[in-house]
Short mmCIF file of C-alpha atoms in Angstrom, two decimals:
data_model
loop_
_atom_site.label_atom_id
_atom_site.label_comp_id
_atom_site.label_asym_id
_atom_site.label_seq_id
_atom_site.Cartn_x
_atom_site.Cartn_y
_atom_site.Cartn_z
CA UNK S 271 -14.87 -62.21 11.69
CA UNK S 272 -14.71 -59.56 9.62
CA UNK S 273 -17.71 -57.91 10.99
CA UNK S 274 -16.87 -58.51 14.01
CA UNK S 275 -14.15 -56.43 14.07
CA UNK S 276 -15.65 -53.77 12.33
CA UNK S 277 -18.89 -54.43 14.78
CA UNK S 278 -15.88 -53.49 17.55
CA UNK S 279 -14.18 -50.97 16.14
CA UNK S 280 -17.44 -48.93 15.40
CA UNK S 281 -18.07 -49.45 19.30
CA UNK S 282 -15.58 -47.26 19.83
CA UNK S 283 -16.43 -43.64 19.56
CA UNK S 284 -15.83 -39.85 20.86
CA UNK S 285 -16.71 -38.73 23.49
CA UNK S 286 -18.77 -36.08 24.00
CA UNK S 287 -16.82 -34.48 26.64
CA UNK S 288 -14.16 -35.03 23.83
CA UNK S 289 -16.03 -33.30 21.55
CA UNK S 290 -16.74 -30.45 24.02
CA UNK S 291 -13.31 -30.07 25.05
CA UNK S 292 -11.42 -29.76 22.10
CA UNK S 293 -13.69 -26.80 20.65
CA UNK S 294 -13.35 -25.11 23.90
CA UNK S 295 -9.67 -25.00 22.70
CA UNK S 296 -9.87 -24.45 19.37
CA UNK S 297 -12.35 -21.48 20.10
CA UNK S 298 -9.64 -20.27 22.91
CA UNK S 299 -6.80 -20.48 20.49
CA UNK S 300 -8.63 -19.40 17.09
CA UNK S 301 -9.64 -16.39 19.64
CA UNK S 302 -6.18 -16.16 20.59
CA UNK S 303 -4.86 -15.80 16.98
CA UNK S 304 -7.98 -13.18 15.93
CA UNK S 305 -6.44 -11.09 18.67
CA UNK S 306 -3.40 -11.48 18.14
CA UNK S 307 -4.36 -10.44 14.54
CA UNK S 308 -6.23 -7.55 16.08
CA UNK S 309 -3.63 -6.47 17.91
CA UNK S 310 -1.03 -6.35 14.90
CA UNK S 311 -3.78 -4.36 13.47
CA UNK S 312 -4.31 -2.06 15.60
CA UNK S 313 0.00 -2.12 16.41
CA UNK S 314 -0.02 -1.03 12.76
CA UNK S 315 -2.76 1.97 12.92
CA UNK S 316 -0.33 4.67 14.33
CA UNK S 317 2.61 3.81 11.93
CA UNK S 318 -0.15 4.26 9.55
CA UNK S 319 -1.48 6.90 10.52
CA UNK S 320 2.52 8.43 10.80
CA UNK S 321 2.72 7.57 7.28
CA UNK S 322 -0.16 9.18 5.85
CA UNK S 323 0.61 12.27 8.02
CA UNK S 324 4.37 12.15 6.28
CA UNK S 325 2.83 11.65 2.77
CA UNK S 326 0.25 14.79 4.02
CA UNK S 327 2.97 16.87 5.31
CA UNK S 328 5.66 16.46 2.48
CA UNK S 329 2.39 16.83 -0.22
CA UNK S 330 0.95 19.91 2.40
CA UNK S 331 5.00 21.03 1.81
CA UNK S 332 5.08 21.11 -1.83
CA UNK S 333 1.90 22.62 -2.27
CA UNK S 334 2.83 25.15 0.14
CA UNK S 335 5.82 25.54 -1.15
CA UNK S 336 5.92 24.76 -5.25
CA UNK S 337 5.34 28.96 -6.51
CA UNK S 338 2.84 28.44 -9.78
CA UNK S 339 3.05 32.11 -10.64
CA UNK S 340 5.41 35.06 -10.66
CA UNK S 341 5.69 38.53 -9.90
CA UNK S 342 8.16 39.82 -12.04
CA UNK S 343 9.55 43.49 -11.12
CA UNK S 344 11.99 45.54 -12.94
CA UNK S 345 12.56 49.04 -12.17
CA UNK S 346 16.35 48.84 -12.29
CA UNK S 347 16.70 46.44 -8.89
CA UNK S 348 15.01 43.44 -11.04
CA UNK S 349 13.27 40.55 -8.75
CA UNK S 350 11.10 38.16 -8.45
CA UNK S 351 8.11 36.83 -6.55
CA UNK S 352 7.24 33.10 -6.22
CA UNK S 353 3.73 32.96 -5.39
CA UNK S 354 1.77 29.50 -4.24
CA UNK S 355 -1.66 28.78 -5.35
CA UNK S 356 -2.68 30.75 -1.58
CA UNK S 357 -1.33 33.50 -3.12
CA UNK S 358 1.69 33.36 -0.89
CA UNK S 359 4.84 34.20 -1.85
CA UNK S 360 7.41 32.14 -1.18
CA UNK S 361 10.12 32.59 -2.88
CA UNK S 362 12.13 35.90 -3.71
CA UNK S 363 14.73 36.17 -5.85
CA UNK S 364 17.00 39.26 -7.05
CA UNK S 365 18.31 39.71 -10.89
CA UNK S 366 21.28 41.77 -9.92
CA UNK S 367 23.03 43.19 -7.74
CA UNK S 368 20.03 46.28 -6.88
CA UNK S 369 17.60 43.17 -6.88
CA UNK S 370 19.71 41.47 -4.14
CA UNK S 371 19.86 44.63 -2.26
CA UNK S 372 15.76 45.40 -3.09
CA UNK S 373 15.37 41.47 -1.76
CA UNK S 374 17.27 40.98 1.31
CA UNK S 375 15.83 45.10 2.54
CA UNK S 376 12.09 43.90 2.03
CA UNK S 377 10.29 40.85 4.25
CA UNK S 378 7.95 40.05 2.01
CA UNK S 379 8.57 35.68 2.64
CA UNK S 380 5.05 34.17 3.05
CA UNK S 381 2.67 37.66 2.72
CA UNK S 382 0.11 38.09 0.20
CA UNK S 383 1.36 39.68 -3.04
CA UNK S 384 -0.60 42.17 -3.07
CA UNK S 385 0.61 42.88 0.34
CA UNK S 386 4.23 42.22 -0.96
CA UNK S 387 3.98 44.54 -3.88
CA UNK S 388 3.01 47.43 -2.01
CA UNK S 389 5.85 46.46 0.24
CA UNK S 390 8.25 46.43 -2.43
CA UNK S 391 6.76 49.82 -4.43
CA UNK S 392 6.84 51.19 -1.31
CA UNK S 393 10.50 50.54 -0.52
CA UNK S 394 13.11 52.96 -0.18
CA UNK S 395 14.99 52.35 -3.31
CA UNK S 396 11.96 51.58 -5.55
CA UNK S 397 10.71 55.39 -4.34
CA UNK S 398 13.90 56.65 -5.32
CA UNK S 399 13.97 55.47 -8.85
CA UNK S 400 10.27 56.56 -9.33
CA UNK S 401 11.24 59.93 -7.89
CA UNK S 402 14.05 60.23 -10.83
CA UNK S 403 11.04 59.24 -12.86
CA UNK S 404 11.80 55.58 -13.91
CA UNK S 405 9.50 52.86 -15.31
CA UNK S 406 7.96 50.10 -13.07
CA UNK S 407 7.28 47.01 -15.31
CA UNK S 408 5.56 44.44 -13.43
CA UNK S 409 4.66 40.97 -14.98
CA UNK S 410 2.82 37.96 -13.70
CA UNK S 411 3.67 34.99 -15.53
CA UNK S 412 2.23 31.87 -14.67
CA UNK S 413 0.45 29.00 -16.27
CA UNK S 414 -2.77 28.98 -15.14
CA UNK S 415 -3.80 31.91 -17.21
CA UNK S 416 -7.65 32.62 -15.42
CA UNK S 417 -5.71 33.04 -11.85
CA UNK S 418 -2.68 35.16 -13.87
CA UNK S 419 -5.47 37.59 -14.99
CA UNK S 420 -6.66 37.34 -11.84
CA UNK S 421 -3.21 38.36 -10.02
CA UNK S 422 -2.98 40.98 -12.34
CA UNK S 423 -6.60 42.69 -12.14
CA UNK S 424 -5.63 42.42 -8.34
CA UNK S 425 -1.72 44.15 -9.11
CA UNK S 426 -3.32 46.96 -11.10
CA UNK S 427 -5.75 47.87 -8.53
CA UNK S 428 -2.72 47.72 -5.92
CA UNK S 429 0.28 50.25 -8.23
CA UNK S 430 -2.90 52.27 -9.58
CA UNK S 431 -1.59 54.60 -7.12
CA UNK S 432 2.10 54.60 -8.53
CA UNK S 433 3.25 56.58 -11.48
CA UNK S 434 5.17 55.34 -14.40
CA UNK S 435 3.91 51.45 -14.09
CA UNK S 436 3.86 48.87 -16.27
CA UNK S 437 1.70 45.40 -15.62
CA UNK S 438 1.76 43.02 -18.36
CA UNK S 439 1.07 38.56 -18.14
CA UNK S 440 2.80 35.88 -19.38
CA UNK S 441 3.64 32.27 -19.55
CA UNK S 442 6.24 30.26 -18.09
CA UNK S 443 7.94 28.88 -20.78
CA UNK S 444 8.63 33.24 -21.67
CA UNK S 445 10.15 33.16 -17.80
CA UNK S 446 12.10 30.12 -18.11
CA UNK S 447 13.57 31.48 -21.66
CA UNK S 448 14.54 34.65 -19.07
CA UNK S 449 16.08 32.99 -17.25
CA UNK S 450 18.32 30.99 -19.36
CA UNK S 451 19.20 34.30 -20.45
CA UNK S 452 20.08 35.65 -16.96
CA UNK S 453 17.40 37.97 -17.28
CA UNK S 454 14.36 38.59 -14.85
CA UNK S 455 11.04 38.18 -16.90
CA UNK S 456 10.41 42.32 -17.42
CA UNK S 457 13.67 42.84 -18.56
CA UNK S 458 13.52 40.04 -20.85
CA UNK S 459 10.42 41.36 -22.23
CA UNK S 460 12.30 44.85 -23.35
CA UNK S 461 15.22 42.83 -24.37
CA UNK S 462 12.67 41.14 -26.90
CA UNK S 463 11.12 44.67 -27.92
CA UNK S 464 15.15 46.13 -27.79
CA UNK S 465 15.98 43.45 -30.42
CA UNK S 466 13.81 43.79 -32.55
CA UNK S 467 14.94 47.70 -33.00
CA UNK S 468 18.98 46.43 -32.70
CA UNK S 469 19.57 43.04 -33.80
CA UNK S 470 22.93 43.60 -32.44
CA UNK S 471 21.93 44.18 -28.33
CA UNK S 472 23.17 41.44 -26.08
CA UNK S 473 21.46 40.37 -22.72
CA UNK S 474 24.02 41.86 -20.75
CA UNK S 475 23.35 45.40 -21.98
CA UNK S 476 20.54 46.09 -20.75
CA UNK S 477 21.33 44.14 -17.56
CA UNK S 478 22.49 46.88 -16.10
CA UNK S 479 20.16 49.64 -17.31
CA UNK S 480 16.58 51.23 -15.71
CA UNK S 481 13.71 50.07 -17.35
CA UNK S 482 13.57 53.54 -18.10
CA UNK S 483 17.03 53.54 -19.75
CA UNK S 484 15.82 50.35 -21.58
CA UNK S 485 12.20 52.67 -22.27
CA UNK S 486 14.19 55.37 -23.57
CA UNK S 487 16.70 53.43 -25.58
CA UNK S 488 13.35 52.31 -27.37
CA UNK S 489 12.10 54.88 -27.79
CA UNK S 490 14.98 56.35 -29.58
CA UNK S 491 15.54 53.47 -31.66
CA UNK S 492 11.96 52.96 -33.00
CA UNK S 493 12.29 57.01 -34.04
CA UNK S 494 8.89 57.66 -32.25
CA UNK S 495 9.68 61.01 -30.33
CA UNK S 496 6.25 60.92 -28.14
CA UNK S 497 6.69 61.30 -24.73
CA UNK S 498 3.46 59.78 -23.94
CA UNK S 499 1.09 56.86 -24.75
CA UNK S 500 -2.96 58.35 -24.18
CA UNK S 501 -4.24 56.10 -21.65
CA UNK S 502 -7.23 56.46 -23.71
CA UNK S 503 -5.35 54.42 -26.78
CA UNK S 504 -4.94 51.70 -24.11
CA UNK S 505 -8.31 51.58 -22.32
CA UNK S 506 -10.64 52.90 -24.14
CA UNK S 507 -10.96 50.17 -26.14
CA UNK S 508 -12.44 46.98 -25.04
CA UNK S 509 -11.56 44.83 -27.94
CA UNK S 510 -7.76 45.60 -27.48
CA UNK S 511 -6.96 46.41 -30.43
CA UNK S 512 -4.30 48.58 -30.37
CA UNK S 513 -3.66 51.07 -33.26
CA UNK S 514 -0.22 50.49 -35.10
CA UNK S 515 0.93 54.13 -34.60
CA UNK S 516 1.29 52.97 -31.01
CA UNK S 517 3.77 49.79 -31.81
CA UNK S 518 6.43 51.75 -30.35
CA UNK S 519 5.40 51.51 -26.42
CA UNK S 520 3.13 48.32 -27.12
CA UNK S 521 4.25 45.55 -29.84
CA UNK S 522 1.14 43.80 -31.07
CA UNK S 523 3.74 40.77 -31.68
CA UNK S 524 3.05 38.33 -29.29
CA UNK S 525 6.49 36.38 -30.08
CA UNK S 526 7.90 39.80 -28.05
CA UNK S 527 6.80 38.61 -25.15
CA UNK S 528 3.60 40.20 -24.96
CA UNK S 529 1.07 37.90 -25.61
CA UNK S 530 -0.87 37.79 -22.74
CA UNK S 531 -3.02 39.91 -20.32
CA UNK S 532 -3.50 43.28 -19.62
CA UNK S 533 -3.23 45.76 -17.07
CA UNK S 534 -6.63 47.27 -17.86
CA UNK S 535 -10.11 45.69 -19.06
CA UNK S 536 -8.36 41.59 -20.14
CA UNK S 537 -5.65 43.73 -22.31
CA UNK S 538 -3.77 41.65 -24.35
CA UNK S 539 -0.16 42.82 -24.35
CA UNK S 540 1.01 46.26 -21.76
CA UNK S 541 -0.59 48.45 -20.04
CA UNK S 542 0.40 50.95 -17.53
CA UNK S 543 -0.58 53.43 -15.45
CA UNK S 544 0.41 56.45 -17.25
CA UNK S 545 3.33 59.13 -16.99
CA UNK S 546 2.00 61.17 -14.30
CA UNK A 728 -8.93 -14.44 8.80
CA UNK A 729 -5.76 -15.67 8.24
CA UNK A 730 -4.31 -14.99 4.83
CA UNK A 731 -1.08 -16.73 3.76
CA UNK A 732 0.16 -18.00 0.72
CA UNK A 733 1.07 -21.63 0.38
CA UNK A 734 3.05 -23.49 -2.21
CA UNK A 735 1.89 -27.26 -2.60
CA UNK A 736 3.51 -28.97 -5.33
CA UNK A 737 1.87 -31.73 -7.16
CA UNK A 738 2.89 -34.35 -9.25
CA UNK A 739 0.76 -33.77 -12.91
CA UNK A 740 0.92 -35.61 -16.12
CA UNK A 741 3.57 -33.13 -17.89
CA UNK A 742 5.48 -32.94 -14.21
CA UNK A 743 5.89 -31.13 -11.38
CA UNK A 744 2.99 -27.64 -11.39
CA UNK A 745 3.32 -25.10 -8.66
CA UNK A 746 0.30 -23.61 -7.29
CA UNK A 747 0.17 -20.69 -5.02
CA UNK A 748 -2.65 -19.79 -3.77
CA UNK A 749 -4.17 -17.59 -1.04
CA UNK A 750 -6.39 -19.35 1.58
CA UNK A 751 -7.88 -18.50 5.42
CA UNK A 752 -8.80 -20.07 8.58
CA UNK A 753 -11.42 -22.38 8.92
CA UNK A 754 -14.19 -21.19 10.03
CA UNK A 755 -16.04 -22.10 13.19
CA UNK A 756 -18.52 -24.39 11.26
CA UNK A 757 -15.81 -26.22 9.21
CA UNK A 758 -14.00 -27.36 12.26
CA UNK A 759 -17.17 -28.58 13.50
CA UNK A 760 -18.35 -30.10 10.82
CA UNK A 761 -15.13 -31.81 11.25
CA UNK A 762 -15.14 -32.36 14.44
CA UNK A 763 -18.55 -34.58 14.05
CA UNK A 764 -17.14 -36.54 10.79
CA UNK A 765 -13.39 -37.62 11.79
CA UNK A 766 -13.53 -37.35 15.77
CA UNK A 767 -14.61 -40.93 16.32
CA UNK A 768 -12.00 -41.80 13.85
CA UNK A 769 -9.70 -39.62 15.39
CA UNK A 770 -10.42 -41.66 18.48
CA UNK A 771 -9.98 -45.25 17.26
CA UNK A 772 -6.45 -44.25 16.41
CA UNK A 773 -6.17 -42.49 19.81
CA UNK A 774 -7.37 -46.44 20.95
CA UNK A 775 -5.12 -48.18 19.04
CA UNK A 776 -1.32 -45.94 19.68
CA UNK A 777 -2.43 -44.90 23.19
CA UNK A 778 -3.48 -45.74 26.55
CA UNK A 779 -5.19 -43.15 28.05
CA UNK A 780 -7.73 -40.33 28.19
CA UNK A 781 -5.58 -37.27 28.73
CA UNK A 782 -2.69 -38.31 25.53
CA UNK A 783 -6.65 -38.91 23.82
CA UNK A 784 -7.48 -35.34 24.73
CA UNK A 785 -4.18 -33.99 23.34
CA UNK A 786 -3.98 -35.85 19.84
CA UNK A 787 -8.08 -34.37 19.33
CA UNK A 788 -6.27 -31.10 20.05
CA UNK A 789 -3.02 -31.48 18.15
CA UNK A 790 -4.94 -32.65 15.15
CA UNK A 791 -8.20 -30.16 15.00
CA UNK A 792 -5.90 -27.35 15.51
CA UNK A 793 -3.92 -28.48 12.59
CA UNK A 794 -7.14 -28.90 10.44
CA UNK A 795 -7.88 -25.31 11.28
CA UNK A 796 -5.10 -23.70 10.40
CA UNK A 797 -4.10 -25.70 7.59
CA UNK A 798 -3.87 -24.71 4.24
CA UNK A 799 -4.89 -27.81 2.53
CA UNK A 800 -8.06 -27.41 -0.15
CA UNK A 801 -9.30 -31.15 -0.03
CA UNK A 802 -10.67 -32.50 -3.83
CA UNK A 803 -13.25 -34.87 -2.04
CA UNK A 804 -14.33 -36.03 1.46
CA UNK A 805 -11.99 -39.32 0.62
CA UNK A 806 -8.75 -37.30 1.04
CA UNK A 807 -9.92 -35.41 4.08
CA UNK A 808 -10.33 -38.17 5.64
CA UNK A 809 -7.54 -40.03 4.72
CA UNK A 810 -5.47 -36.50 5.62
CA UNK A 811 -6.49 -36.66 9.20
CA UNK A 812 -6.00 -40.35 9.52
CA UNK A 813 -2.69 -39.05 8.57
CA UNK A 814 -2.00 -36.15 10.92
CA UNK A 815 -3.50 -38.08 13.90
CA UNK A 816 -1.04 -41.29 13.43
CA UNK A 817 1.65 -38.88 13.15
CA UNK A 818 0.50 -36.85 16.40
CA UNK A 819 0.22 -40.52 18.01
CA UNK A 820 4.10 -41.30 17.16
CA UNK A 821 5.37 -37.60 18.26
CA UNK A 822 3.61 -37.83 21.73
CA UNK A 823 4.83 -41.33 21.95
CA UNK A 824 8.18 -40.18 20.80
CA UNK A 825 8.03 -37.16 23.16
CA UNK A 826 10.78 -37.01 25.89
CA UNK A 827 8.37 -37.17 28.80
CA UNK A 828 6.27 -39.61 27.18
CA UNK A 829 9.38 -41.33 27.20
CA UNK A 830 10.36 -41.89 30.77
CA UNK A 831 6.77 -41.54 32.46
CA UNK A 832 4.17 -43.76 33.13
CA UNK A 833 0.35 -42.11 33.82
CA UNK A 834 -1.32 -43.67 36.81
CA UNK A 835 -4.72 -43.23 33.35
CA UNK A 836 -2.25 -46.36 31.62
CA UNK A 837 -3.81 -48.04 33.62
CA UNK A 838 -7.02 -47.82 32.42
CA UNK A 839 -8.04 -50.77 29.50
CA UNK A 840 -9.89 -48.91 26.81
CA UNK A 841 -12.16 -51.49 25.96
CA UNK A 842 -13.25 -51.84 29.46
CA UNK A 843 -15.93 -50.07 28.38
CA UNK A 844 -17.11 -51.52 25.04
CA UNK A 845 -19.85 -54.34 25.21
CA UNK A 846 -18.58 -57.65 25.93
CA UNK A 847 -18.67 -59.55 22.29
CA UNK A 848 -16.90 -56.65 20.74
CA UNK A 849 -14.29 -56.39 24.17
CA UNK A 850 -12.78 -59.72 23.25
CA UNK A 851 -12.03 -58.92 19.58
CA UNK A 852 -10.47 -55.32 20.89
CA UNK A 853 -8.71 -56.25 23.33
CA UNK A 854 -6.94 -59.32 20.48
CA UNK A 855 -6.26 -55.94 17.95
CA UNK A 856 -5.00 -54.39 21.23
CA UNK A 857 -2.69 -57.01 21.99
CA UNK A 858 -1.14 -56.99 18.14
CA UNK A 859 2.15 -54.89 17.55
CA UNK A 860 1.53 -51.47 17.03
CA UNK A 861 2.31 -51.93 13.15
CA UNK A 862 -0.09 -54.03 13.19
CA UNK A 863 -2.78 -52.78 15.15
CA UNK A 864 -2.89 -49.66 12.29
CA UNK A 865 -3.26 -52.08 9.41
CA UNK A 866 -5.75 -54.01 11.17
CA UNK A 867 -7.50 -51.20 11.57
CA UNK A 868 -7.59 -49.14 8.48
CA UNK A 869 -7.56 -52.33 6.55
CA UNK A 870 -10.85 -54.44 8.34
CA UNK A 871 -12.57 -50.79 9.39
CA UNK A 872 -12.17 -48.26 7.35
CA UNK A 873 -11.56 -50.23 4.28
CA UNK A 874 -8.58 -49.30 2.67
CA UNK A 875 -6.87 -51.89 0.74
CA UNK A 876 -3.07 -52.88 1.10
CA UNK A 877 -1.58 -50.43 -1.67
CA UNK A 878 -3.57 -47.37 -0.02
CA UNK A 879 -1.99 -48.60 3.37
CA UNK A 880 0.76 -48.13 2.11
CA UNK A 881 0.49 -44.88 0.66
CA UNK A 882 -1.03 -43.78 3.69
CA UNK A 883 1.32 -44.80 5.95
CA UNK A 884 4.35 -44.32 3.34
CA UNK A 885 5.13 -47.71 3.40
CA UNK A 886 5.80 -50.82 1.00
CA UNK A 887 2.79 -52.09 -0.26
CA UNK A 888 4.28 -55.92 0.45
CA UNK A 889 5.05 -54.71 3.75
CA UNK A 890 1.45 -53.67 4.15
CA UNK A 891 0.54 -57.69 2.71
CA UNK A 892 2.76 -59.20 5.18
CA UNK A 893 1.10 -57.25 8.41
CA UNK A 894 -1.57 -57.90 7.53
CA UNK A 895 -1.19 -61.75 6.84
CA UNK A 896 0.68 -61.93 10.37
CA UNK A 897 -1.87 -59.94 11.59
CA UNK A 898 -4.46 -62.48 10.72
CA UNK A 899 -2.37 -65.26 11.66
CA UNK A 900 -2.00 -63.46 14.96
CA UNK A 901 -5.89 -62.67 15.97
CA UNK A 902 -6.69 -66.90 14.50
CA UNK A 903 -4.74 -67.53 17.47
CA UNK A 904 -6.21 -65.25 19.95
CA UNK A 905 -10.14 -65.31 18.93
CA UNK A 906 -10.85 -68.97 17.99
CA UNK A 907 -12.84 -69.13 15.27
CA UNK A 908 -11.44 -66.40 13.71
CA UNK A 909 -12.09 -66.93 9.94
CA UNK A 910 -10.72 -63.63 6.74
CA UNK A 911 -13.83 -63.20 5.18
#
């Protein structure tokens, strides 16, 4: 009887029609799932795209508005220009009252740094200073040595028509140290120089002084009466060696902040466009 | 195609371990293979529980859609077959319990399933279908699928002794209905 039961049950088979309708049903259902899933995936596209745009926008913002180098300009007005990796000025900060006034009076934000520099040097307050035979110290500060070197060359080029202009470059740590003392980098460098000669000098003492006054003070304290330093001493020797006699103007000691760059021919230390 | 996470708890020798795995919707090839392999089994279980073709169609769709979407990784063909039987029986019970089904009678119910079977088997099938439903399933699983009483107990979540009792009573009833029925 077992066999009879088995044979009888074995006679029951699924109709092909039933199998086929099941296959059609499943194809439709799984197709729906795929369609739904596809729709879900597609729905994510604008979300992902928006997020990508936001991230790219934020990244771009960070890249564009982050200064990678600083140009410090000191006459008596002391101000600093933050320059991004695209050579555009993204920040202008005055470090004393005159500097803040100068920063407010010029419209250099987002301009190329060479144009910005031209505008600042051509501004009334700077021109007045220069007429009084004041000294302009321009320093390029950044971590990228080659970029700073390139900027320095460009700055030298655009300041070549201005007298009493000194150019130099340094690294970002020096700028941070300068800011801690409330000084722009140009004045900080002069302060270090001055402190070598007079350890009692304080940052506050030079904050209100013009660069000419500071340089005159340095010259007086160093006992060097020479009014001028022949340009040849700075430019004629590509080796960058500075005669010890010139220490009044061009300290060799890197610790004094003149450790990188130069105005002409890649010299390290200070360079200038002459006491014309 | 379909990513999801399934947590499977299984009794191991040293307690319960939890496996978490990623699964995908079964491929068309897998589904076609399952239909070819288990369609007859599902059909027989439909015959045991239900009385019309339309319901069988519903059950087929339910069972194989569950299979398509199932996350279970079958350890063997026997495991897969047992899963199919279990799912089919549950689907049939759910259908029988449904509100609509419990209060209406389809015209198709008048169709007699074994009618199309050869004459010599028709008598046997009619005798089996005349048994109470719980007996029919046990008879089918034991005499056709070849499961033992303990295996049927695990499959139907019934006590083994209950299965033995059901089998014994079923044999007695079949003996009465079918002259010369001898359990071998």
